[in-house]
Amino acid sequence: MKKNILLGITGGIAVYKVLDVASKLRKLNYELNTIMTKNACEFVNPLSFQTITNNYVVTDTFERPKTWDVEHIALAKKADLMLIAPATANIIGKVANGIADDMLSTTIMATKCQVVFAPAMNTAMYENPIVQENIAYLKEKGYLFIEPDSGWLACGDLGAGKLPTPERITEYVVNCLENEESKGNLQTKDLEGKHFLISAGPTIEAIDPMRYITNHSSGKMGYAIAKEAARRGAEVILVSGATQLECPKGVLRIDVKSARDMYEAMHSKFDWADAVIKTAAVADYRPKDTSEHKIKKDNSKLVLELVPNPDILQSLGEKKTHQVLVGFAAETQNVIDYAKQKIEKKNLDFIVANNIATKGAGFKEDTNIATIIEKNGSITEYDKMYKSELGNVILDKVKDYL
């Protein structure tokens, strides 16, 4: 059954970004209802949210109801989660002080589901002691807050108070709804004391000082797993090829370039690890010879002789003692058959297989569509989900093996 998210939209300049959040959540098959304050309607027309969510938007406590229900009570009961974004100082202050004087604040008071605030306001307002006390008080009462981003604000100030990115808000909401162990408590530390070694991103193989061979891997899957593992209390080392991604908080990153660099880094930390998750897209081949100088074009054919790179995952499988070893199979055909062969050949506990030619499952996507195949032959297929969500599915599986 579809889960329902109730959006509470307040009057901040960042309202337009929440349209993107609504769109992302709809694409993940959540049902959305929306309540907009009168001030929010000054920034974005309710018709925009109505079009994206395919549900009417409530804007006035006293407008003619669309159903026979007492509307704010019906919406409050229906919701599996309520997201307030952007959450202004005004709505935070109202809820902290028990004020219910419009449809949104009344519904927040009436709901028993998890309420998540995504604050957005001027830095001075956000740092105001009263606002901070209100936030602290609401956290004590069980309300969740997505910490705002820092940067240039609409008013021209530089500091904390930016609405978190639509991607970050969406991932947070998905984690609340789908991660059973973390539901209502995103600080669960069920992997505390465990050591995770994770590889991510592409490797590059030099042809000359200017050119190299690489692939399309963005590193997003490995970084998502590393971030979630650290959030759940694990000690995490991330061996990363060249990416544009920021190292997740609490994660130690080792930067590498070539497949041989990654081989050395993974083996150097392997004995330390309780679990190894290899998401990196490693170049299978490298040029036999690397030119010391730029190869000049002379209108003749350029022939590169390629030699195999070491198979990192297979070498770890041959060496493993106590470690849980997880591989990835990014294929474009015969996905399950190829993945099964890798489990046996590389001595894996399980493998995550996906068809990178499928829309929503490619290297540079924020989502993935995966099949997990275990060494006992068990096969579980997963629909499209955010990579952070799939990361938690994988971590739950690793936890079972540990």
mmCIF file of C-alpha atoms in Angstrom:
data_model
loop_
_atom_site.group_PDB
_atom_site.id
_atom_site.type_symbol
_atom_site.label_atom_id
_atom_site.label_comp_id
_atom_site.label_asym_id
_atom_site.label_seq_id
_atom_site.Cartn_x
_atom_site.Cartn_y
_atom_site.Cartn_z
ATOM 1 C CA MET A 1 0.000 0.000 0.000
ATOM 2 C CA LYS A 2 1.235 3.479 -0.861
ATOM 3 C CA LYS A 3 2.530 5.504 2.062
ATOM 4 C CA ASN A 4 1.169 9.006 2.498
ATOM 5 C CA ILE A 5 3.241 12.127 3.066
ATOM 6 C CA LEU A 6 1.586 15.331 4.164
ATOM 7 C CA LEU A 7 3.494 18.407 3.004
ATOM 8 C CA GLY A 8 3.238 21.542 5.111
ATOM 9 C CA ILE A 9 4.391 24.546 3.073
ATOM 10 C CA THR A 10 5.104 27.836 4.832
ATOM 11 C CA GLY A 11 5.968 31.286 3.548
ATOM 12 C CA GLY A 12 9.670 31.311 2.737
ATOM 13 C CA ILE A 13 11.503 32.227 -0.436
ATOM 14 C CA ALA A 14 12.689 28.612 -0.722
ATOM 15 C CA VAL A 15 9.141 27.336 -1.371
ATOM 16 C CA TYR A 16 9.938 26.739 -5.039
ATOM 17 C CA LYS A 17 12.558 24.118 -4.075
ATOM 18 C CA VAL A 18 9.886 22.044 -2.341
ATOM 19 C CA LEU A 19 8.199 21.561 -5.722
ATOM 20 C CA ASP A 20 11.258 19.485 -6.650
ATOM 21 C CA VAL A 21 10.960 17.527 -3.388
ATOM 22 C CA ALA A 22 7.309 16.789 -4.160
ATOM 23 C CA SER A 23 8.218 15.656 -7.669
ATOM 24 C CA LYS A 24 10.950 13.318 -6.400
ATOM 25 C CA LEU A 25 8.666 11.767 -3.791
ATOM 26 C CA ARG A 26 5.891 11.255 -6.347
ATOM 27 C CA LYS A 27 8.340 9.463 -8.656
ATOM 28 C CA LEU A 28 9.093 7.116 -5.757
ATOM 29 C CA ASN A 29 5.373 6.270 -5.641
ATOM 30 C CA TYR A 30 4.421 8.063 -2.417
ATOM 31 C CA GLU A 31 0.998 9.675 -2.139
ATOM 32 C CA LEU A 32 1.170 13.351 -1.247
ATOM 33 C CA ASN A 33 -1.292 15.802 0.234
ATOM 34 C CA THR A 34 -0.417 19.442 0.734
ATOM 35 C CA ILE A 35 -1.323 22.223 3.122
ATOM 36 C CA MET A 36 -0.081 25.723 2.262
ATOM 37 C CA THR A 37 -0.182 28.741 4.535
ATOM 38 C CA LYS A 38 -1.528 32.004 3.189
ATOM 39 C CA ASN A 39 2.015 33.409 3.055
ATOM 40 C CA ALA A 40 3.282 30.376 1.116
ATOM 41 C CA CYS A 41 0.695 31.103 -1.569
ATOM 42 C CA GLU A 42 2.345 34.499 -2.120
ATOM 43 C CA PHE A 43 5.471 32.708 -3.345
ATOM 44 C CA VAL A 44 4.064 29.735 -5.277
ATOM 45 C CA ASN A 45 0.587 29.164 -6.705
ATOM 46 C CA PRO A 46 -1.152 26.184 -5.039
ATOM 47 C CA LEU A 47 -1.948 24.886 -8.522
ATOM 48 C CA SER A 48 1.754 23.999 -8.913
ATOM 49 C CA PHE A 49 1.662 21.575 -5.964
ATOM 50 C CA GLN A 50 -1.770 20.310 -7.013
ATOM 51 C CA THR A 51 -0.417 19.446 -10.482
ATOM 52 C CA ILE A 52 2.624 17.600 -9.132
ATOM 53 C CA THR A 53 0.837 15.700 -6.334
ATOM 54 C CA ASN A 54 -2.437 15.040 -8.198
ATOM 55 C CA ASN A 55 -4.264 16.029 -5.017
ATOM 56 C CA TYR A 56 -6.027 19.265 -4.130
ATOM 57 C CA VAL A 57 -4.124 21.719 -1.925
ATOM 58 C CA VAL A 58 -5.617 22.978 1.332
ATOM 59 C CA THR A 59 -4.986 26.665 1.951
ATOM 60 C CA ASP A 60 -7.764 27.883 4.230
ATOM 61 C CA THR A 61 -9.218 26.468 7.439
ATOM 62 C CA PHE A 62 -12.673 27.748 6.549
ATOM 63 C CA GLU A 63 -12.882 26.959 2.844
ATOM 64 C CA ARG A 64 -15.584 24.548 1.696
ATOM 65 C CA PRO A 65 -14.247 21.024 2.468
ATOM 66 C CA LYS A 66 -13.649 18.611 -0.438
ATOM 67 C CA THR A 67 -14.846 15.631 1.645
ATOM 68 C CA TRP A 68 -17.288 15.107 4.511
ATOM 69 C CA ASP A 69 -14.395 14.606 6.972
ATOM 70 C CA VAL A 70 -13.175 17.234 9.403
ATOM 71 C CA GLU A 71 -10.344 18.102 7.077
ATOM 72 C CA HIS A 72 -7.392 18.737 9.348
ATOM 73 C CA ILE A 73 -8.206 15.611 11.373
ATOM 74 C CA ALA A 74 -8.637 13.470 8.249
ATOM 75 C CA LEU A 75 -5.316 14.620 6.788
ATOM 76 C CA ALA A 76 -3.579 14.133 10.139
ATOM 77 C CA LYS A 77 -4.866 10.542 10.431
ATOM 78 C CA LYS A 78 -4.039 9.693 6.821
ATOM 79 C CA ALA A 79 -0.393 10.739 6.970
ATOM 80 C CA ASP A 80 2.454 8.301 7.572
ATOM 81 C CA LEU A 81 4.834 11.282 7.829
ATOM 82 C CA MET A 82 4.442 15.043 7.827
ATOM 83 C CA LEU A 83 7.129 17.222 6.249
ATOM 84 C CA ILE A 84 7.228 20.942 7.011
ATOM 85 C CA ALA A 85 9.334 22.653 4.345
ATOM 86 C CA PRO A 86 10.421 25.342 4.304
ATOM 87 C CA ALA A 87 9.937 25.564 8.065
ATOM 88 C CA THR A 88 10.006 29.211 9.057
ATOM 89 C CA ALA A 89 10.776 30.581 12.494
ATOM 90 C CA ASN A 90 7.071 31.386 12.711
ATOM 91 C CA ILE A 91 5.781 27.808 12.340
ATOM 92 C CA ILE A 92 8.531 26.428 14.591
ATOM 93 C CA GLY A 93 7.581 28.958 17.269
ATOM 94 C CA LYS A 94 3.878 28.195 16.933
ATOM 95 C CA VAL A 95 4.298 24.455 17.342
ATOM 96 C CA ALA A 96 6.757 24.853 20.237
ATOM 97 C CA ASN A 97 4.209 26.974 22.072
ATOM 98 C CA GLY A 98 1.105 24.957 21.246
ATOM 99 C CA ILE A 99 -0.447 27.583 18.977
ATOM 100 C CA ALA A 100 -2.940 26.237 16.417
ATOM 101 C CA ASP A 101 -4.441 29.187 14.543
ATOM 102 C CA ASP A 102 -4.479 28.043 10.910
ATOM 103 C CA MET A 103 -4.910 24.815 8.954
ATOM 104 C CA LEU A 104 -1.226 23.855 9.035
ATOM 105 C CA SER A 105 -0.537 24.446 12.728
ATOM 106 C CA THR A 106 -3.859 22.801 13.627
ATOM 107 C CA THR A 107 -3.019 19.701 11.605
ATOM 108 C CA ILE A 108 0.461 19.438 13.140
ATOM 109 C CA MET A 109 -1.175 19.442 16.564
ATOM 110 C CA ALA A 110 -3.668 16.772 15.497
ATOM 111 C CA THR A 111 -1.295 14.303 13.867
ATOM 112 C CA LYS A 112 0.293 11.337 15.619
ATOM 113 C CA CYS A 113 2.710 10.539 12.784
ATOM 114 C CA GLN A 114 6.359 11.582 12.662
ATOM 115 C CA VAL A 115 6.773 15.290 11.898
ATOM 116 C CA VAL A 116 9.942 16.453 10.136
ATOM 117 C CA PHE A 117 10.967 20.117 9.909
ATOM 118 C CA ALA A 118 13.305 21.448 7.216
ATOM 119 C CA PRO A 119 14.151 24.960 8.491
ATOM 120 C CA ALA A 120 14.952 27.810 6.107
ATOM 121 C CA MET A 121 15.481 31.391 7.184
ATOM 122 C CA ASN A 122 17.978 34.228 7.508
ATOM 123 C CA THR A 123 21.127 33.263 9.426
ATOM 124 C CA ALA A 124 20.485 35.782 12.213
ATOM 125 C CA MET A 125 16.951 34.444 12.648
ATOM 126 C CA TYR A 126 18.140 30.837 12.679
ATOM 127 C CA GLU A 127 20.826 31.601 15.249
ATOM 128 C CA ASN A 128 18.469 33.649 17.432
ATOM 129 C CA PRO A 129 18.455 32.053 20.906
ATOM 130 C CA ILE A 130 14.654 31.913 20.966
ATOM 131 C CA VAL A 131 14.510 29.994 17.680
ATOM 132 C CA GLN A 132 17.265 27.649 18.859
ATOM 133 C CA GLU A 133 15.447 27.053 22.153
ATOM 134 C CA ASN A 134 12.240 26.276 20.245
ATOM 135 C CA ILE A 135 14.084 23.801 18.029
ATOM 136 C CA ALA A 136 15.762 22.147 21.015
ATOM 137 C CA TYR A 137 12.417 21.890 22.810
ATOM 138 C CA LEU A 138 10.710 20.290 19.806
ATOM 139 C CA LYS A 139 13.570 17.804 19.393
ATOM 140 C CA GLU A 140 13.064 16.772 23.020
ATOM 141 C CA LYS A 141 9.402 16.149 22.194
ATOM 142 C CA GLY A 142 10.311 13.817 19.329
ATOM 143 C CA TYR A 143 10.068 16.142 16.334
ATOM 144 C CA LEU A 144 12.807 15.667 13.744
ATOM 145 C CA PHE A 145 14.869 18.405 12.096
ATOM 146 C CA ILE A 146 16.913 18.311 8.902
ATOM 147 C CA GLU A 147 19.834 20.624 9.581
ATOM 148 C CA PRO A 148 19.864 23.571 7.137
ATOM 149 C CA ASP A 149 22.675 24.087 4.637
ATOM 150 C CA SER A 150 25.125 26.976 4.783
ATOM 151 C CA GLY A 151 25.928 29.402 1.966
ATOM 152 C CA TRP A 152 24.686 32.568 0.293
ATOM 153 C CA LEU A 153 21.100 33.336 1.291
ATOM 154 C CA ALA A 154 18.473 35.183 -0.730
ATOM 155 C CA CYS A 155 18.965 38.249 1.463
ATOM 156 C CA GLY A 156 22.671 38.354 0.567
ATOM 157 C CA ASP A 157 23.957 37.077 3.905
ATOM 158 C CA LEU A 158 26.401 34.196 4.129
ATOM 159 C CA GLY A 159 25.788 31.525 6.761
ATOM 160 C CA ALA A 160 23.493 28.765 8.006
ATOM 161 C CA GLY A 161 19.815 28.839 7.131
ATOM 162 C CA LYS A 162 19.549 27.620 3.535
ATOM 163 C CA LEU A 163 16.873 25.038 2.890
ATOM 164 C CA PRO A 164 18.568 21.634 2.540
ATOM 165 C CA THR A 165 18.813 20.444 -1.059
ATOM 166 C CA PRO A 166 15.781 18.602 -2.469
ATOM 167 C CA GLU A 167 17.952 15.491 -2.717
ATOM 168 C CA ARG A 168 18.879 15.641 0.973
ATOM 169 C CA ILE A 169 15.298 16.287 2.090
ATOM 170 C CA THR A 170 14.018 13.430 -0.064
ATOM 171 C CA GLU A 171 16.633 10.979 1.217
ATOM 172 C CA TYR A 172 15.859 11.941 4.821
ATOM 173 C CA VAL A 173 12.129 11.406 4.332
ATOM 174 C CA VAL A 174 12.684 8.071 2.575
ATOM 175 C CA ASN A 175 14.924 6.914 5.428
ATOM 176 C CA CYS A 176 12.239 7.850 7.944
ATOM 177 C CA LEU A 177 9.565 5.930 6.092
ATOM 178 C CA GLU A 178 11.444 2.888 4.837
ATOM 179 C CA ASN A 179 14.283 2.142 7.244
ATOM 180 C CA GLU A 180 12.403 0.207 9.907
ATOM 181 C CA GLU A 181 15.229 0.165 12.468
ATOM 182 C CA SER A 182 15.704 3.890 12.122
ATOM 183 C CA LYS A 183 12.041 4.905 11.904
ATOM 184 C CA GLY A 184 11.460 7.820 14.254
ATOM 185 C CA ASN A 185 15.095 7.645 15.345
ATOM 186 C CA LEU A 186 17.626 8.414 12.647
ATOM 187 C CA GLN A 187 20.437 8.140 15.181
ATOM 188 C CA THR A 188 20.251 4.325 15.524
ATOM 189 C CA LYS A 189 23.804 3.010 16.074
ATOM 190 C CA ASP A 190 23.257 -0.649 15.251
ATOM 191 C CA LEU A 191 26.638 -0.968 13.488
ATOM 192 C CA GLU A 192 28.686 0.559 16.290
ATOM 193 C CA GLY A 193 32.058 -1.140 16.744
ATOM 194 C CA LYS A 194 32.066 -2.639 13.240
ATOM 195 C CA HIS A 195 34.703 -1.819 10.627
ATOM 196 C CA PHE A 196 33.570 -1.245 7.045
ATOM 197 C CA LEU A 197 35.931 -1.002 4.077
ATOM 198 C CA ILE A 198 34.156 0.389 1.012
ATOM 199 C CA SER A 199 35.444 1.173 -2.470
ATOM 200 C CA ALA A 200 33.757 3.653 -4.795
ATOM 201 C CA GLY A 201 34.082 5.551 -8.039
ATOM 202 C CA PRO A 202 36.086 4.870 -11.189
ATOM 203 C CA THR A 203 39.751 4.094 -11.635
ATOM 204 C CA ILE A 204 41.829 5.782 -14.326
ATOM 205 C CA GLU A 205 44.687 4.290 -16.366
ATOM 206 C CA ALA A 206 47.161 6.726 -17.885
ATOM 207 C CA ILE A 207 47.963 6.645 -21.604
ATOM 208 C CA ASP A 208 50.255 9.668 -21.458
ATOM 209 C CA PRO A 209 50.497 12.737 -19.156
ATOM 210 C CA MET A 210 47.314 14.144 -20.723
ATOM 211 C CA ARG A 211 45.067 11.167 -21.565
ATOM 212 C CA TYR A 212 43.701 8.193 -19.705
ATOM 213 C CA ILE A 213 41.174 5.351 -19.817
ATOM 214 C CA THR A 214 38.282 5.437 -17.353
ATOM 215 C CA ASN A 215 34.528 4.776 -17.103
ATOM 216 C CA HIS A 216 31.267 6.543 -16.263
ATOM 217 C CA SER A 217 31.083 5.669 -12.552
ATOM 218 C CA SER A 218 30.129 8.657 -10.374
ATOM 219 C CA GLY A 219 30.816 6.957 -7.028
ATOM 220 C CA LYS A 220 27.325 7.820 -5.739
ATOM 221 C CA MET A 221 26.425 4.269 -4.683
ATOM 222 C CA GLY A 222 29.591 3.695 -2.662
ATOM 223 C CA TYR A 223 29.420 7.126 -1.062
ATOM 224 C CA ALA A 224 25.776 6.544 -0.094
ATOM 225 C CA ILE A 225 26.664 3.240 1.588
ATOM 226 C CA ALA A 226 29.632 4.830 3.389
ATOM 227 C CA LYS A 227 27.462 7.699 4.622
ATOM 228 C CA GLU A 228 24.749 5.385 5.939
ATOM 229 C CA ALA A 229 27.251 3.014 7.568
ATOM 230 C CA ALA A 230 28.868 5.921 9.410
ATOM 231 C CA ARG A 231 25.462 7.269 10.438
ATOM 232 C CA ARG A 232 24.645 3.873 11.901
ATOM 233 C CA GLY A 233 27.782 3.925 14.042
ATOM 234 C CA ALA A 234 30.338 1.961 11.991
ATOM 235 C CA GLU A 235 33.949 2.969 11.504
ATOM 236 C CA VAL A 236 34.270 3.464 7.760
ATOM 237 C CA ILE A 237 37.217 3.680 5.386
ATOM 238 C CA LEU A 238 36.269 4.722 1.864
ATOM 239 C CA VAL A 239 38.788 3.956 -0.888
ATOM 240 C CA SER A 240 37.739 6.310 -3.647
ATOM 241 C CA GLY A 241 38.628 6.880 -7.256
ATOM 242 C CA ALA A 242 38.324 10.358 -8.736
ATOM 243 C CA THR A 243 34.831 11.823 -8.091
ATOM 244 C CA GLN A 244 33.217 15.210 -7.516
ATOM 245 C CA LEU A 245 31.559 13.997 -4.297
ATOM 246 C CA GLU A 246 32.252 15.266 -0.794
ATOM 247 C CA CYS A 247 33.525 12.751 1.735
ATOM 248 C CA PRO A 248 30.639 11.809 4.070
ATOM 249 C CA LYS A 249 30.869 13.017 7.651
ATOM 250 C CA GLY A 250 32.698 10.589 9.931
ATOM 251 C CA VAL A 251 34.279 8.659 7.050
ATOM 252 C CA LEU A 252 38.041 8.312 6.413
ATOM 253 C CA ARG A 253 38.670 8.592 2.676
ATOM 254 C CA ILE A 254 41.735 7.241 0.871
ATOM 255 C CA ASP A 255 42.053 8.738 -2.612
ATOM 256 C CA VAL A 256 43.437 6.545 -5.384
ATOM 257 C CA LYS A 257 43.783 6.769 -9.157
ATOM 258 C CA SER A 258 44.597 3.496 -10.874
ATOM 259 C CA ALA A 259 43.364 -0.050 -10.339
ATOM 260 C CA ARG A 260 46.756 -0.991 -8.921
ATOM 261 C CA ASP A 261 46.525 1.919 -6.458
ATOM 262 C CA MET A 262 43.111 0.675 -5.346
ATOM 263 C CA TYR A 263 44.407 -2.895 -5.084
ATOM 264 C CA GLU A 264 47.140 -1.788 -2.678
ATOM 265 C CA ALA A 265 44.786 0.385 -0.592
ATOM 266 C CA MET A 266 42.126 -2.309 -0.250
ATOM 267 C CA HIS A 267 44.628 -5.001 0.706
ATOM 268 C CA SER A 268 46.380 -2.731 3.210
ATOM 269 C CA LYS A 269 43.112 -2.271 5.174
ATOM 270 C CA PHE A 270 41.545 -5.686 4.567
ATOM 271 C CA ASP A 271 42.608 -7.348 7.830
ATOM 272 C CA TRP A 272 41.125 -4.390 9.756
ATOM 273 C CA ALA A 273 37.706 -4.815 8.157
ATOM 274 C CA ASP A 274 34.687 -6.751 9.380
ATOM 275 C CA ALA A 275 32.873 -6.093 6.098
ATOM 276 C CA VAL A 276 34.086 -5.115 2.640
ATOM 277 C CA ILE A 277 31.695 -3.641 0.083
ATOM 278 C CA LYS A 278 33.254 -3.120 -3.314
ATOM 279 C CA THR A 279 31.161 -0.766 -5.440
ATOM 280 C CA ALA A 280 34.065 0.745 -7.388
ATOM 281 C CA ALA A 281 34.054 0.359 -11.170
ATOM 282 C CA VAL A 282 37.632 -0.789 -11.679
ATOM 283 C CA ALA A 283 39.219 -0.687 -15.138
ATOM 284 C CA ASP A 284 39.702 -4.292 -16.276
ATOM 285 C CA TYR A 285 42.616 -3.303 -18.514
ATOM 286 C CA ARG A 286 45.393 -0.711 -18.623
ATOM 287 C CA PRO A 287 47.819 0.366 -21.343
ATOM 288 C CA LYS A 288 50.880 -1.881 -21.394
ATOM 289 C CA ASP A 289 53.116 1.176 -21.801
ATOM 290 C CA THR A 290 52.520 4.730 -20.606
ATOM 291 C CA SER A 291 54.182 7.473 -22.627
ATOM 292 C CA GLU A 292 56.262 9.968 -20.650
ATOM 293 C CA HIS A 293 55.250 12.702 -23.074
ATOM 294 C CA LYS A 294 52.026 13.671 -24.799
ATOM 295 C CA ILE A 295 51.429 11.481 -27.846
ATOM 296 C CA LYS A 296 51.227 13.777 -30.849
ATOM 297 C CA LYS A 297 48.615 13.346 -33.552
ATOM 298 C CA ASP A 298 50.096 12.475 -36.937
ATOM 299 C CA ASN A 299 46.975 11.256 -38.803
ATOM 300 C CA SER A 300 48.013 7.630 -38.505
ATOM 301 C CA LYS A 301 46.223 4.993 -36.454
ATOM 302 C CA LEU A 302 47.040 4.853 -32.775
ATOM 303 C CA VAL A 303 47.116 1.318 -31.432
ATOM 304 C CA LEU A 304 47.076 0.766 -27.670
ATOM 305 C CA GLU A 305 48.115 -2.605 -26.315
ATOM 306 C CA LEU A 306 46.127 -3.334 -23.155
ATOM 307 C CA VAL A 307 47.015 -5.749 -20.374
ATOM 308 C CA PRO A 308 44.753 -7.018 -17.565
ATOM 309 C CA ASN A 309 44.597 -5.251 -14.230
ATOM 310 C CA PRO A 310 44.597 -7.325 -11.043
ATOM 311 C CA ASP A 311 41.121 -8.513 -10.009
ATOM 312 C CA ILE A 312 40.753 -6.778 -6.646
ATOM 313 C CA LEU A 313 37.571 -8.508 -5.548
ATOM 314 C CA GLN A 314 38.777 -11.998 -6.450
ATOM 315 C CA SER A 315 42.074 -11.434 -4.633
ATOM 316 C CA LEU A 316 40.181 -10.342 -1.509
ATOM 317 C CA GLY A 317 37.934 -13.390 -1.774
ATOM 318 C CA GLU A 318 40.973 -15.648 -1.837
ATOM 319 C CA LYS A 319 42.391 -13.914 1.218
ATOM 320 C CA LYS A 320 39.278 -13.469 3.371
ATOM 321 C CA THR A 321 38.999 -15.059 6.792
ATOM 322 C CA HIS A 322 36.239 -13.492 8.913
ATOM 323 C CA GLN A 323 35.172 -10.682 6.576
ATOM 324 C CA VAL A 324 31.747 -10.348 4.985
ATOM 325 C CA LEU A 325 32.540 -9.709 1.330
ATOM 326 C CA VAL A 326 30.044 -7.950 -0.947
ATOM 327 C CA GLY A 327 30.455 -7.312 -4.654
ATOM 328 C CA PHE A 328 28.575 -5.386 -7.325
ATOM 329 C CA ALA A 329 27.755 -6.546 -10.840
ATOM 330 C CA ALA A 330 27.028 -3.667 -13.207
ATOM 331 C CA GLU A 331 25.957 -5.312 -16.457
ATOM 332 C CA THR A 332 23.947 -4.571 -19.595
ATOM 333 C CA GLN A 333 22.849 -8.145 -20.415
ATOM 334 C CA ASN A 334 22.525 -11.544 -18.726
ATOM 335 C CA VAL A 335 22.721 -9.667 -15.431
ATOM 336 C CA ILE A 336 21.689 -12.474 -13.074
ATOM 337 C CA ASP A 337 23.788 -15.162 -14.794
ATOM 338 C CA TYR A 338 26.938 -13.038 -14.738
ATOM 339 C CA ALA A 339 26.335 -12.052 -11.106
ATOM 340 C CA LYS A 340 25.928 -15.694 -10.037
ATOM 341 C CA GLN A 341 29.230 -16.587 -11.680
ATOM 342 C CA LYS A 342 30.973 -13.806 -9.762
ATOM 343 C CA ILE A 343 29.676 -15.026 -6.378
ATOM 344 C CA GLU A 344 31.385 -18.398 -6.768
ATOM 345 C CA LYS A 345 34.480 -17.225 -8.609
ATOM 346 C CA LYS A 346 35.216 -14.427 -6.157
ATOM 347 C CA ASN A 347 34.080 -16.115 -2.917
ATOM 348 C CA LEU A 348 31.398 -13.517 -2.092
ATOM 349 C CA ASP A 349 28.746 -13.636 0.596
ATOM 350 C CA PHE A 350 26.341 -11.807 -1.689
ATOM 351 C CA ILE A 351 26.356 -9.610 -4.759
ATOM 352 C CA VAL A 352 24.281 -6.585 -5.784
ATOM 353 C CA ALA A 353 23.434 -6.788 -9.483
ATOM 354 C CA ASN A 354 21.945 -4.102 -11.676
ATOM 355 C CA ASN A 355 21.437 -3.359 -15.354
ATOM 356 C CA ILE A 356 23.144 -0.017 -15.901
ATOM 357 C CA ALA A 357 21.308 0.420 -19.195
ATOM 358 C CA THR A 358 17.986 0.660 -17.332
ATOM 359 C CA LYS A 359 16.712 4.167 -16.702
ATOM 360 C CA GLY A 360 17.037 4.985 -13.008
ATOM 361 C CA ALA A 361 19.806 2.439 -12.404
ATOM 362 C CA GLY A 362 22.817 3.970 -14.148
ATOM 363 C CA PHE A 363 26.123 5.177 -12.797
ATOM 364 C CA LYS A 364 25.249 8.864 -12.536
ATOM 365 C CA GLU A 365 21.694 8.425 -11.237
ATOM 366 C CA ASP A 366 20.601 9.216 -7.678
ATOM 367 C CA THR A 367 18.484 6.052 -7.747
ATOM 368 C CA ASN A 368 19.168 2.378 -8.385
ATOM 369 C CA ILE A 369 17.244 -0.765 -9.310
ATOM 370 C CA ALA A 370 18.965 -3.811 -7.867
ATOM 371 C CA THR A 371 18.809 -7.552 -7.345
ATOM 372 C CA ILE A 372 20.648 -9.089 -4.382
ATOM 373 C CA ILE A 373 21.875 -12.639 -4.923
ATOM 374 C CA GLU A 374 23.258 -14.564 -1.952
ATOM 375 C CA LYS A 375 25.726 -17.429 -1.878
ATOM 376 C CA ASN A 376 22.912 -19.786 -0.784
ATOM 377 C CA GLY A 377 21.091 -19.028 -4.040
ATOM 378 C CA SER A 378 18.498 -16.642 -2.582
ATOM 379 C CA ILE A 379 17.494 -13.883 -5.017
ATOM 380 C CA THR A 380 15.665 -10.702 -3.966
ATOM 381 C CA GLU A 381 14.622 -8.015 -6.448
ATOM 382 C CA TYR A 382 14.190 -4.387 -5.399
ATOM 383 C CA ASP A 383 12.228 -1.663 -7.176
ATOM 384 C CA LYS A 384 13.717 1.728 -7.914
ATOM 385 C CA MET A 385 14.836 3.519 -4.780
ATOM 386 C CA TYR A 386 17.317 6.174 -3.734
ATOM 387 C CA LYS A 387 20.875 4.923 -3.401
ATOM 388 C CA SER A 388 20.881 5.836 0.285
ATOM 389 C CA GLU A 389 17.845 3.606 0.770
ATOM 390 C CA LEU A 390 19.472 0.747 -1.135
ATOM 391 C CA GLY A 391 22.583 1.385 0.961
ATOM 392 C CA ASN A 392 20.589 0.620 4.091
ATOM 393 C CA VAL A 393 19.141 -2.529 2.507
ATOM 394 C CA ILE A 394 22.708 -3.697 1.820
ATOM 395 C CA LEU A 395 23.875 -2.740 5.320
ATOM 396 C CA ASP A 396 20.959 -4.626 6.882
ATOM 397 C CA LYS A 397 22.000 -7.682 4.878
ATOM 398 C CA VAL A 398 25.637 -7.302 5.936
ATOM 399 C CA LYS A 399 24.509 -6.972 9.558
ATOM 400 C CA ASP A 400 22.684 -10.305 9.269
ATOM 401 C CA TYR A 401 25.903 -11.982 8.044
ATOM 402 C CA LEU A 402 27.968 -10.316 10.761
#
